[in-house]
Coordinates of C-alpha atoms and ligand atoms in Angstrom, one line a residue:
M956 CA 13.9 94.7 -49.2
S957 CA 13.4 97.6 -46.7
E958 CA 11.7 100.5 -47.3
T959 CA 13.1 102.8 -44.9
K960 CA 16.6 104.3 -45.3
A961 CA 17.8 102.7 -41.7
P962 CA 21.3 101.2 -42.4
S963 CA 21.6 97.7 -43.0
N964 CA 23.3 95.5 -40.9
F965 CA 23.4 91.2 -41.0
I966 CA 20.1 91.0 -39.3
R967 CA 18.6 93.0 -42.1
Q968 CA 20.6 91.1 -44.6
I969 CA 18.9 88.0 -42.7
I970 CA 15.5 89.3 -43.2
D971 CA 15.9 90.3 -46.8
R972 CA 17.5 87.0 -48.2
D973 CA 14.3 85.1 -46.2
L974 CA 11.8 87.1 -47.6
A975 CA 13.5 86.7 -51.3
E976 CA 12.7 83.1 -50.1
G977 CA 9.5 83.8 -49.6
K978 CA 9.5 82.2 -45.5
N979 CA 7.6 82.9 -43.1
D980 CA 4.6 84.1 -45.5
G981 CA 6.7 87.1 -45.8
R982 CA 5.8 88.2 -42.0
V983 CA 8.3 89.2 -40.5
V984 CA 7.7 89.7 -36.6
T985 CA 9.9 90.8 -33.8
R986 CA 9.2 90.9 -29.8
F987 CA 11.0 92.7 -27.4
P988 CA 11.3 91.1 -24.2
P989 CA 12.0 92.8 -20.7
E990 CA 11.9 91.5 -17.8
P991 CA 10.2 93.9 -15.6
N992 CA 13.0 93.8 -12.7
G993 CA 14.4 97.3 -13.5
Y994 CA 13.9 100.7 -15.4
L995 CA 15.1 100.4 -18.8
H996 CA 18.7 101.7 -19.9
I997 CA 20.5 103.0 -23.2
G998 CA 21.3 99.1 -24.2
H999 CA 18.0 98.3 -23.6
A1000 CA 17.1 101.4 -26.4
K1001 CA 19.6 99.4 -29.2
S1002 CA 17.2 96.7 -28.5
I1003 CA 13.9 98.7 -29.2
C1004 CA 14.9 100.6 -31.5
L1005 CA 16.4 97.8 -33.8
N1006 CA 13.4 95.2 -33.0
F1007 CA 10.7 98.0 -33.5
G1008 CA 12.8 99.8 -35.9
I1009 CA 12.6 96.4 -38.6
A1010 CA 9.0 95.8 -37.6
E1011 CA 8.9 99.7 -38.8
S1012 CA 10.9 99.4 -42.3
Y1013 CA 9.4 95.8 -43.1
N1014 CA 5.8 97.0 -42.2
G1015 CA 5.8 93.7 -40.2
N1016 CA 4.7 93.6 -36.5
C1017 CA 7.1 94.2 -32.9
N1018 CA 5.6 92.8 -29.7
L1019 CA 6.2 93.7 -26.1
R1020 CA 6.5 91.1 -24.1
F1021 CA 7.8 91.3 -20.4
D1022 CA 9.4 88.5 -19.7
D1023 CA 8.0 87.4 -16.2
T1024 CA 8.3 84.2 -15.8
N1025 CA 10.3 84.7 -12.1
P1026 CA 7.4 85.5 -9.8
E1027 CA 9.8 87.2 -7.1
K1028 CA 11.2 90.2 -8.4
E1029 CA 8.5 91.5 -11.1
E1030 CA 6.8 95.1 -10.3
E1031 CA 4.2 96.8 -11.5
E1032 CA 6.7 100.0 -11.5
Y1033 CA 8.9 98.4 -13.5
I1034 CA 6.2 97.3 -16.1
Q1035 CA 4.9 101.0 -16.6
S1036 CA 7.9 102.4 -17.0
I1037 CA 8.7 100.3 -19.2
E1038 CA 6.0 100.8 -21.4
R1039 CA 6.5 104.4 -21.4
D1040 CA 10.4 104.6 -22.2
V1041 CA 9.1 102.7 -25.2
Q1042 CA 5.8 105.2 -26.3
W1043 CA 8.5 107.7 -25.3
L1044 CA 11.1 106.6 -28.0
G1045 CA 8.3 106.9 -30.4
F1046 CA 7.7 103.4 -30.7
Q1047 CA 4.0 101.3 -30.8
W1048 CA 3.7 97.7 -29.9
S1049 CA 1.4 95.6 -32.1
G1050 CA -2.0 94.7 -30.4
D1051 CA -1.9 94.7 -26.1
V1052 CA 1.1 94.3 -24.3
R1053 CA 2.1 90.4 -23.9
F1054 CA 3.2 88.6 -21.0
A1055 CA 4.8 85.4 -20.8
S1056 CA 3.0 84.8 -18.3
N1057 CA -0.8 85.0 -20.4
Y1058 CA 0.9 81.2 -21.9
F1059 CA 1.6 79.6 -18.9
D1060 CA -1.3 77.4 -19.1
R1061 CA 0.6 76.5 -23.1
L1062 CA 3.5 75.9 -21.9
Y1063 CA 2.3 73.2 -18.9
E1064 CA 0.4 71.6 -21.9
L1065 CA 3.6 71.4 -23.9
A1066 CA 5.0 70.4 -21.1
V1067 CA 3.4 67.5 -20.3
G1068 CA 3.5 66.9 -24.4
L1069 CA 7.5 66.2 -23.9
I1070 CA 6.9 64.3 -20.5
K1071 CA 4.5 62.1 -22.4
K1072 CA 7.3 62.2 -25.6
G1073 CA 9.8 60.4 -23.0
L1074 CA 11.9 64.1 -23.3
A1075 CA 11.2 65.1 -19.9
Y1076 CA 11.7 64.2 -16.5
V1077 CA 11.0 65.3 -12.6
D1078 CA 14.1 65.2 -11.0
S1079 CA 14.2 64.9 -7.2
L1080 CA 18.1 65.6 -6.8
S1081 CA 18.7 69.0 -4.7
P1082 CA 19.6 71.9 -6.2
E1083 CA 23.1 71.7 -5.1
Q1084 CA 23.3 67.8 -6.4
I1085 CA 21.9 68.8 -9.9
A1086 CA 24.6 71.8 -10.1
E1087 CA 27.3 69.3 -9.2
Y1088 CA 26.1 66.9 -11.6
R1089 CA 25.5 69.2 -14.3
G1090 CA 29.3 69.3 -14.3
N1091 CA 31.3 72.0 -16.2
F1092 CA 33.6 72.6 -19.7
T1093 CA 35.9 70.1 -18.1
T1094 CA 34.0 67.8 -16.9
P1095 CA 31.4 66.1 -18.7
G1096 CA 27.7 65.5 -16.7
K1097 CA 26.1 62.3 -14.6
D1098 CA 22.9 61.5 -15.4
S1099 CA 21.0 61.8 -12.5
P1100 CA 19.4 58.9 -11.0
Y1101 CA 15.7 59.9 -11.4
R1102 CA 16.3 60.5 -15.5
G1103 CA 15.1 56.7 -16.0
R1104 CA 11.8 57.4 -14.6
S1105 CA 8.8 56.1 -16.8
V1106 CA 6.5 58.5 -18.7
E1107 CA 3.6 57.6 -15.8
E1108 CA 5.7 58.4 -12.7
N1109 CA 6.7 61.8 -14.4
L1110 CA 3.0 63.0 -15.3
A1111 CA 1.9 62.3 -11.8
L1112 CA 5.2 63.9 -10.2
F1113 CA 4.3 66.7 -12.4
E1114 CA 1.0 67.3 -11.7
K1115 CA 2.0 66.4 -7.8
M1116 CA 4.4 69.8 -8.3
R1117 CA 2.1 71.9 -10.3
A1118 CA -0.9 70.9 -7.3
G1119 CA 1.6 72.1 -5.0
E1120 CA 1.7 69.1 -2.6
L1121 CA 6.4 69.1 -3.5
D1122 CA 7.9 71.5 -1.7
E1123 CA 10.3 74.5 -3.3
G1124 CA 13.9 72.8 -4.2
E1125 CA 12.0 69.6 -3.8
A1126 CA 12.0 68.4 -7.5
V1127 CA 12.4 69.9 -10.9
L1128 CA 11.0 69.5 -14.2
R1129 CA 14.2 69.1 -16.8
A1130 CA 14.3 68.3 -20.5
R1131 CA 16.0 65.1 -21.6
I1132 CA 18.9 65.8 -23.9
D1133 CA 22.4 65.3 -23.4
M1134 CA 24.2 65.0 -20.3
Q1135 CA 27.7 64.6 -22.2
S1136 CA 26.8 67.1 -24.6
P1137 CA 29.9 69.9 -24.9
N1138 CA 27.4 72.9 -24.3
L1139 CA 26.3 73.2 -20.9
T1140 CA 22.5 74.4 -22.3
L1141 CA 22.1 71.1 -23.0
R1142 CA 22.8 68.4 -19.8
D1143 CA 19.5 68.2 -18.8
P1144 CA 18.8 72.0 -18.6
I1145 CA 15.7 72.6 -16.2
L1146 CA 12.6 73.2 -17.4
Y1147 CA 9.9 73.9 -14.3
R1148 CA 10.5 74.7 -10.8
I1149 CA 8.5 75.0 -7.4
R1150 CA 8.1 78.4 -6.4
K1151 CA 5.4 79.5 -4.0
K1152 CA 5.0 82.9 -4.7
V1153 CA 2.6 84.9 -6.0
H1154 CA 3.0 86.6 -8.9
H1155 CA 1.7 89.9 -9.9
Q1156 CA 0.0 88.8 -13.0
T1157 CA -1.3 85.4 -12.2
G1158 CA -1.8 85.3 -8.4
D1159 CA -1.6 82.3 -6.6
K1160 CA -2.6 79.7 -9.4
W1161 CA 0.7 78.5 -10.0
V1162 CA 3.1 77.5 -7.8
I1163 CA 5.5 76.0 -10.3
Y1164 CA 6.8 78.8 -12.9
P1165 CA 8.6 77.6 -16.3
M1166 CA 11.9 78.7 -16.3
Y1167 CA 13.0 81.4 -18.8
D1168 CA 15.1 79.3 -21.2
F1169 CA 11.9 77.0 -22.2
T1170 CA 9.6 79.8 -21.8
H1171 CA 11.4 82.2 -24.6
P1172 CA 10.9 80.0 -27.7
L1173 CA 7.4 79.4 -26.8
S1174 CA 6.4 82.3 -26.0
D1175 CA 8.2 83.3 -29.5
A1176 CA 6.6 80.8 -31.3
I1177 CA 3.1 80.9 -29.8
E1178 CA 3.4 84.7 -30.8
G1179 CA 4.7 84.4 -34.2
V1180 CA 7.4 85.7 -34.1
T1181 CA 9.9 85.2 -37.0
H1182 CA 13.1 87.0 -36.2
S1183 CA 14.1 86.8 -32.3
L1184 CA 16.7 89.4 -31.5
C1185 CA 18.5 88.7 -28.8
T1186 CA 22.4 89.8 -27.2
L1187 CA 25.3 87.4 -28.2
E1188 CA 25.6 86.0 -24.1
F1189 CA 22.6 83.9 -25.4
E1190 CA 24.1 82.8 -28.3
E1191 CA 24.9 79.0 -26.3
H1192 CA 21.5 78.9 -25.7
R1193 CA 19.7 78.9 -29.5
P1194 CA 20.9 75.0 -29.8
F1195 CA 17.9 74.3 -26.8
Y1196 CA 15.6 77.2 -28.4
D1197 CA 15.8 75.0 -31.7
W1198 CA 15.2 72.2 -29.3
V1199 CA 12.3 73.1 -28.0
V1200 CA 10.6 74.9 -30.8
A1201 CA 11.4 71.2 -32.6
N1202 CA 10.0 69.2 -30.2
T1203 CA 6.8 70.9 -28.9
D1204 CA 3.7 71.4 -30.4
V1205 CA 3.9 74.7 -31.5
E1206 CA 2.2 76.8 -34.4
A1207 CA 5.8 78.3 -35.7
A1208 CA 9.3 78.1 -35.6
P1209 CA 11.2 81.0 -34.9
R1210 CA 14.9 81.6 -35.5
Q1211 CA 17.0 83.2 -32.8
Y1212 CA 19.3 85.7 -34.4
E1213 CA 22.3 87.3 -31.7
F1214 CA 23.5 90.8 -31.7
A1215 CA 26.9 92.4 -29.5
R1216 CA 25.8 94.5 -26.3
L1217 CA 25.8 98.3 -26.0
N1218 CA 28.3 98.8 -23.8
L1219 CA 29.1 102.4 -22.8
N1220 CA 31.9 103.8 -21.3
Y1221 CA 32.2 105.5 -17.9
T1222 CA 28.3 104.2 -16.9
V1223 CA 26.8 100.6 -16.6
T1224 CA 24.7 99.3 -18.6
S1225 CA 23.0 96.4 -16.4
K1226 CA 20.0 96.7 -14.2
R1227 CA 21.4 95.0 -11.4
K1228 CA 24.3 97.0 -10.3
L1229 CA 21.8 100.3 -11.5
K1230 CA 19.1 99.0 -9.2
Q1231 CA 22.0 98.9 -6.9
L1232 CA 23.1 102.6 -6.9
V1233 CA 18.9 103.2 -6.9
D1234 CA 18.4 101.5 -3.4
E1235 CA 22.1 102.1 -1.9
G1236 CA 21.4 106.1 -2.7
H1237 CA 24.3 106.7 -4.5
V1238 CA 21.9 108.8 -7.0
Q1239 CA 18.1 109.8 -6.4
S1240 CA 16.6 107.9 -8.5
W1241 CA 15.8 105.4 -11.7
D1242 CA 15.0 108.5 -13.9
D1243 CA 18.0 110.4 -11.8
P1244 CA 19.8 112.6 -14.9
R1245 CA 23.1 110.8 -14.0
M1246 CA 21.4 107.4 -14.9
P1247 CA 22.0 105.9 -18.2
T1248 CA 18.8 104.9 -18.0
I1249 CA 16.1 105.9 -20.7
S1250 CA 14.0 107.8 -18.1
G1251 CA 17.0 108.9 -17.1
L1252 CA 18.5 110.7 -20.4
R1253 CA 15.3 111.5 -20.6
R1254 CA 15.2 114.1 -17.7
R1255 CA 19.1 115.1 -18.6
G1256 CA 17.0 116.5 -21.4
Y1257 CA 17.6 113.8 -24.5
T1258 CA 15.5 113.3 -26.3
P1259 CA 14.0 110.5 -28.6
A1260 CA 15.2 111.2 -32.4
S1261 CA 18.5 111.2 -30.2
I1262 CA 19.0 108.4 -28.6
R1263 CA 17.4 106.7 -32.0
T1264 CA 20.6 108.3 -34.1
F1265 CA 22.6 106.9 -31.9
C1266 CA 21.7 103.6 -31.7
E1267 CA 21.8 103.7 -35.9
S1268 CA 25.3 105.4 -35.4
V1269 CA 26.2 102.4 -33.2
G1270 CA 25.0 100.1 -35.1
V1271 CA 24.9 96.9 -35.0
S1272 CA 26.6 93.4 -35.2
R1273 CA 28.5 90.6 -33.7
A1274 CA 31.4 92.0 -32.1
D1275 CA 31.3 92.8 -28.4
S1276 CA 32.9 97.5 -28.1
V1277 CA 32.7 99.8 -25.7
V1278 CA 31.1 102.8 -27.4
D1279 CA 32.6 106.3 -26.0
M1280 CA 29.9 108.3 -24.2
G1281 CA 31.2 111.5 -26.5
M1282 CA 29.0 109.6 -29.3
L1283 CA 26.2 109.9 -27.0
E1284 CA 26.4 113.3 -26.6
A1285 CA 27.1 114.5 -29.9
A1286 CA 24.0 113.0 -30.4
I1287 CA 22.2 115.3 -29.0
R1288 CA 24.4 117.9 -29.1
D1289 CA 23.4 118.1 -32.9
D1290 CA 20.2 117.6 -32.4
L1291 CA 19.4 120.7 -29.5
N1292 CA 21.8 122.8 -31.6
Q1293 CA 19.6 122.6 -34.4
H1294 CA 16.3 122.3 -33.0
A1295 CA 16.5 124.3 -29.3
P1296 CA 15.7 127.7 -28.4
R1297 CA 18.1 130.2 -27.2
A1298 CA 17.9 131.9 -23.6
M1299 CA 20.4 133.9 -21.7
C1300 CA 21.0 132.2 -18.0
V1301 CA 23.6 133.8 -15.7
L1302 CA 24.8 131.0 -13.9
N1303 CA 27.4 132.4 -11.3
P1304 CA 26.0 136.1 -10.9
L1305 CA 27.7 139.3 -10.9
K1306 CA 25.9 142.7 -10.8
V1307 CA 26.5 145.5 -13.3
V1308 CA 25.8 148.9 -13.1
I1309 CA 24.8 151.0 -15.7
E1310 CA 25.6 154.4 -15.0
N1311 CA 24.6 156.5 -17.5
W1312 CA 21.3 154.2 -18.2
P1313 CA 18.7 156.5 -16.4
E1314 CA 17.1 154.4 -13.3
D1315 CA 13.8 153.6 -14.2
H1316 CA 14.4 153.1 -17.3
E1317 CA 13.9 149.9 -19.6
E1318 CA 13.9 148.6 -23.3
S1319 CA 12.9 145.7 -24.4
L1320 CA 15.7 144.3 -27.1
T1321 CA 14.6 141.9 -29.7
A1322 CA 16.4 138.7 -29.7
P1323 CA 16.1 135.5 -32.5
V1324 CA 14.9 132.3 -30.3
H1325 CA 17.5 130.4 -33.1
P1326 CA 20.5 132.0 -35.0
Q1327 CA 20.7 130.1 -37.6
N1328 CA 16.6 129.4 -37.9
E1329 CA 14.5 132.4 -38.7
A1330 CA 11.7 130.7 -39.1
M1331 CA 11.5 130.4 -34.9
G1332 CA 10.9 133.7 -34.7
T1333 CA 12.0 136.3 -32.4
R1334 CA 12.0 136.9 -28.5
Q1335 CA 12.0 139.6 -26.4
V1336 CA 14.8 140.7 -23.4
P1337 CA 14.2 143.5 -21.1
M1338 CA 17.5 145.8 -20.6
T1339 CA 17.6 147.8 -17.4
R1340 CA 20.5 150.0 -15.7
E1341 CA 21.1 147.4 -13.4
V1342 CA 22.4 143.7 -15.6
Y1343 CA 24.0 140.0 -13.8
I1344 CA 26.4 139.0 -15.9
D1345 CA 28.9 135.9 -15.2
R1346 CA 31.6 136.1 -12.7
E1347 CA 33.7 134.6 -14.9
D1348 CA 33.4 136.9 -17.4
F1349 CA 34.9 139.7 -15.9
R1350 CA 38.6 140.7 -14.7
E1351 CA 40.3 143.4 -13.4
E1352 CA 43.2 142.8 -15.7
A1353 CA 43.8 140.2 -18.9
N1354 CA 45.9 140.0 -21.8
K1355 CA 44.1 140.1 -25.1
K1356 CA 43.3 136.6 -25.7
F1357 CA 40.5 136.8 -22.5
K1358 CA 37.1 137.9 -25.0
R1359 CA 35.2 138.9 -22.0
L1360 CA 34.9 142.0 -20.0
V1361 CA 38.0 144.0 -18.6
L1362 CA 38.2 147.2 -16.6
G1363 CA 38.7 149.8 -18.8
D1364 CA 38.0 147.6 -21.9
R1365 CA 34.6 147.3 -23.8
V1366 CA 32.0 144.4 -24.6
R1367 CA 29.3 143.9 -26.3
L1368 CA 25.7 142.4 -24.2
R1369 CA 24.5 139.8 -26.2
Y1370 CA 21.8 141.4 -28.6
G1371 CA 22.3 145.2 -26.6
Y1372 CA 24.6 147.6 -26.6
V1373 CA 28.2 148.1 -26.1
V1374 CA 29.0 148.6 -22.6
R1375 CA 32.7 149.6 -20.5
A1376 CA 33.7 148.8 -17.1
T1377 CA 34.3 152.0 -15.3
D1378 CA 35.2 150.8 -11.9
V1379 CA 34.6 148.0 -9.2
V1380 CA 33.5 147.6 -5.8
K1381 CA 35.1 145.3 -3.8
D1382 CA 33.3 143.7 -0.1
A1383 CA 35.7 143.4 2.6
D1384 CA 37.5 140.5 1.7
G1385 CA 38.8 142.0 -1.5
D1386 CA 36.0 140.6 -3.6
I1387 CA 34.5 142.1 -5.7
V1388 CA 30.6 142.3 -5.7
E1389 CA 30.0 145.1 -8.5
V1390 CA 31.0 146.4 -11.8
R1391 CA 30.1 150.0 -13.0
C1392 CA 29.9 150.6 -16.4
S1393 CA 28.8 152.8 -19.1
Y1394 CA 27.3 152.0 -22.7
D1395 CA 27.4 153.1 -25.2
P1396 CA 23.5 154.0 -26.8
E1397 CA 24.6 154.7 -30.3
T1398 CA 25.8 150.8 -30.2
L1399 CA 22.5 148.7 -30.3
G1400 CA 22.5 147.6 -33.4
K1401 CA 25.2 148.9 -34.7
N1402 CA 29.3 148.2 -34.0
P1403 CA 30.8 151.6 -32.7
E1404 CA 31.7 153.5 -35.1
N1405 CA 35.4 155.1 -34.3
D1406 CA 36.8 152.6 -32.6
E1407 CA 40.2 154.4 -32.3
G1408 CA 41.2 155.8 -29.4
Q1409 CA 38.7 153.4 -27.5
G1410 CA 40.8 149.7 -27.5
K1411 CA 38.7 146.7 -29.5
L1412 CA 35.6 145.5 -28.3
R1413 CA 36.6 142.5 -27.0
G1414 CA 33.8 140.2 -27.2
V1415 CA 30.1 139.5 -26.3
I1416 CA 28.8 138.2 -23.3
H1417 CA 25.3 137.6 -21.8
W1418 CA 23.2 138.7 -19.7
V1419 CA 20.2 139.0 -17.9
S1420 CA 18.3 142.0 -16.2
A1421 CA 18.8 142.3 -12.1
S1422 CA 15.0 143.2 -11.3
K1423 CA 13.6 140.9 -14.2
A1424 CA 15.5 137.8 -14.4
L1425 CA 14.1 134.8 -12.7
P1426 CA 15.9 132.9 -10.1
C1427 CA 16.6 129.3 -11.0
E1428 CA 18.3 126.7 -10.0
V1429 CA 20.7 124.6 -12.5
R1430 CA 22.2 121.6 -11.9
Q1431 CA 25.1 120.5 -13.9
Y1432 CA 26.5 116.4 -14.6
D1433 CA 30.2 115.3 -14.5
R1434 CA 30.3 111.4 -14.9
L1435 CA 28.9 109.4 -12.8
F1436 CA 32.0 107.5 -12.4
L1437 CA 35.4 108.2 -12.6
T1438 CA 37.1 105.1 -14.4
A1439 CA 36.1 104.6 -18.4
N1440 CA 35.3 100.4 -17.2
P1441 CA 33.7 101.2 -13.8
N1442 CA 33.5 97.7 -13.6
K1443 CA 36.9 97.1 -13.6
T1444 CA 38.0 97.2 -9.7
G1445 CA 40.5 95.5 -7.7
E1446 CA 41.1 92.4 -5.9
G1447 CA 37.7 92.4 -4.1
G1448 CA 36.6 95.6 -5.4
S1449 CA 32.9 96.4 -6.3
F1450 CA 32.3 99.1 -9.3
L1451 CA 30.8 101.3 -6.5
D1452 CA 34.6 102.0 -5.8
N1453 CA 34.9 103.8 -9.1
I1454 CA 32.3 106.4 -8.4
N1455 CA 32.8 110.0 -9.6
P1456 CA 31.6 111.9 -5.8
D1457 CA 31.3 115.1 -7.3
S1458 CA 28.8 114.2 -10.3
L1459 CA 26.3 117.0 -9.4
R1460 CA 26.8 119.9 -8.8
V1461 CA 23.7 122.3 -7.7
L1462 CA 23.9 126.2 -8.7
D1463 CA 20.8 127.8 -7.1
Q1464 CA 21.7 131.7 -7.6
C1465 CA 21.2 131.4 -11.5
L1466 CA 19.0 133.8 -13.3
V1467 CA 17.7 133.3 -16.1
E1468 CA 15.8 135.5 -19.1
P1469 CA 12.0 136.7 -18.0
G1470 CA 10.7 134.9 -21.4
L1471 CA 11.1 131.4 -19.5
R1472 CA 8.5 132.0 -17.0
G1473 CA 6.4 129.6 -16.9
V1474 CA 8.3 126.8 -19.0
L1475 CA 6.9 123.5 -18.7
A1476 CA 8.7 119.9 -17.7
E1477 CA 11.1 118.5 -20.1
T1478 CA 11.6 122.0 -22.6
R1479 CA 15.1 122.1 -23.4
Y1480 CA 17.4 125.5 -24.4
Q1481 CA 21.1 126.4 -25.4
F1482 CA 21.9 128.4 -22.5
E1483 CA 24.0 131.1 -24.8
R1484 CA 27.8 130.8 -24.0
E1485 CA 26.7 127.9 -21.4
G1486 CA 25.3 124.3 -22.8
Y1487 CA 22.3 122.8 -23.3
F1488 CA 19.4 122.5 -20.7
C1489 CA 16.5 121.4 -19.8
V1490 CA 13.5 122.2 -17.7
D1491 CA 13.1 118.9 -14.6
P1492 CA 10.0 118.0 -13.7
S1493 CA 10.3 119.6 -10.0
S1494 CA 10.3 123.2 -11.8
T1495 CA 8.0 125.6 -10.2
D1496 CA 6.4 129.5 -11.2
D1497 CA 8.9 130.2 -7.8
K1498 CA 11.8 127.8 -8.6
L1499 CA 12.9 127.2 -12.4
V1500 CA 14.9 124.1 -11.9
F1501 CA 17.3 123.6 -15.4
N1502 CA 19.4 119.9 -15.7
Q1503 CA 22.3 120.0 -17.9
T1504 CA 21.9 118.3 -20.5
V1505 CA 25.5 118.3 -22.6
G1506 CA 28.2 121.1 -23.1
L1507 CA 28.3 123.4 -26.1
R1508 CA 31.4 121.6 -26.9
E1509 CA 33.2 118.2 -26.1
S1510 CA 34.6 118.4 -23.4
W1511 CA 35.9 115.1 -22.6
P1512 CA 38.6 113.5 -24.3
R1513 CA 38.0 110.9 -26.5
Q1514 CA 38.8 106.9 -25.7
D1515 CA 42.1 105.7 -27.2
Ligands
ATP1359 P1 20.7 94.1 -17.9 O1 21.5 92.9 -17.4 O2 20.7 95.6 -17.5 O3 19.2 92.8 -16.7 P2 18.6 91.7 -19.2 O4 19.4 91.8 -20.7 O5 18.6 91.7 -18.6 O6 19.8 93.5 -18.7 P3 16.2 92.4 -20.2 O7 14.9 92.8 -19.9 O8 16.6 90.3 -19.9 O9 17.6 92.9 -19.9 O10 16.6 92.4 -21.8 C1 15.3 92.7 -22.9 C2 15.9 92.9 -23.8 O11 17.0 93.8 -24.3 C3 16.9 91.6 -24.6 O12 16.9 91.1 -25.4 C4 18.1 91.9 -24.4 O13 18.8 90.9 -24.8 C5 18.3 92.8 -24.8 N1 19.6 93.9 -24.2 C6 19.5 94.4 -22.6 N2 21.0 94.6 -22.6 C7 21.4 95.0 -24.0 C8 22.5 95.7 -24.1 N3 23.2 96.5 -23.1 N4 22.7 96.0 -25.3 C9 21.6 95.7 -26.2 N5 20.8 95.1 -25.9 C10 20.2 94.3 -24.7
MG1360 MG1 17.8 89.4 -17.9

């Protein structure tokens, strides 16, 4: 039985049953098999958490294997980003990183073996003819005229393909299964095709490349994978997966199980679409904090724990569904609410002058790092005659519901004194540029003793010292798409039509308390009364840069 408290799911139940029946000598081996053609996204995180999570709880192994059967698309940058993302999520693959291309020699031998058994043949139809002969759901397939080639002829032609003597598109190797099968993937699927391309792992050694559907089950078998977990779109391919394993001379018989993809609303989880967003400049990079990529979420301020918790809470099933973005945000909010140190940052500064505070007087006020967790200690916040508050926190007039500073009324400066607004200074346009206040020296850590005649304290607001605060830039993000399902478009439209043109808002006049000098990238804070923020990698001592991770409360309506 599973050893950790990870919630059960139908795959864990299958594994429990297999173990109870003594299958696979009690071994549990899984793999995560990304194609290195983009950065990983939140959907991949679900697959990673499932595969590595199962290996962890059953004392098994999980391999990281790059599915690099397509020599044209893969790139080193993607390989490195994928390794980094898996490790950042807190997982470690078993042994070395693997590549499907590691097995090209073996795969070639196994293909030759299929030819010798009469189970594979070289087809010389053009790619268009092959597609036409395959038929579709309503039209049965038609045998290729080359289907009856002899074993000798097939061996010789396959060798010619390998030796580069045939051109791209001139021939393919196909399995000989059943052109009448109701399952289209069994209509003599292609095993090898000619691609005269340099491969990033194998260089120019090969000019023929095995197809994914042939490579995948064999790579699983060669690695001794016991449970090959993939998304539902591969269900149709399972009979071929089993056919390959059954008809080749391999050491193990892995089984494939499918689960539903993770879909999130207001975003897209397709590497192809994410790549388009990057390539066409709709976002700045793969790790743009608006991207649902693991690296984007990381830069946005998500923690590995929050992503793991989220993946656990969406569960693993065979029912397709769209998960609300609010659920992902709730996971990081819960995590940061518990663990993020607090700080004060004023996003839209308005100067406040405390007239009865002596000119050069400075006090160091003590504030908790986390109000609910004493163990996190305290911080010092300097108080001076001039401070900044947020423009939103002041009004000349307001009703009682406005729990902030109003002319004539009092608020507490958080962790500090009670102040009363006595006057405002306006510019030529009539905009308020300064608030004049007085403070009550008796109110540090104490509520004013005599409220009578003074009016009620309206509330507590955050602030920073004007002379001591650090300038910073704060980037606030909105949904990247305006519609819950960006893939749904009008006639001839594209998902790009649904992009939110205002998904990034840069506030570059912000001021943060001086204790944050020298903060490292990826440090996360709760800016009190504002939300959760994370130091961007571009941040420097001269100009701190923060990304807003998420607000303090859910601000988006839930999906019905
Ligand atoms: P994309 O459509 O984004 O390119 P993919 O399935 O082609 O995704 P792969 O690199 O082939 O991407 O995926 C590696 C593994 O991650 C596969 O096992 C795949 O099933 C799984 N995976 C991909 N997307 C999701 C998703 N949205 N939810 C769960 N698992 C996913
Ligand atoms: Mg793919």
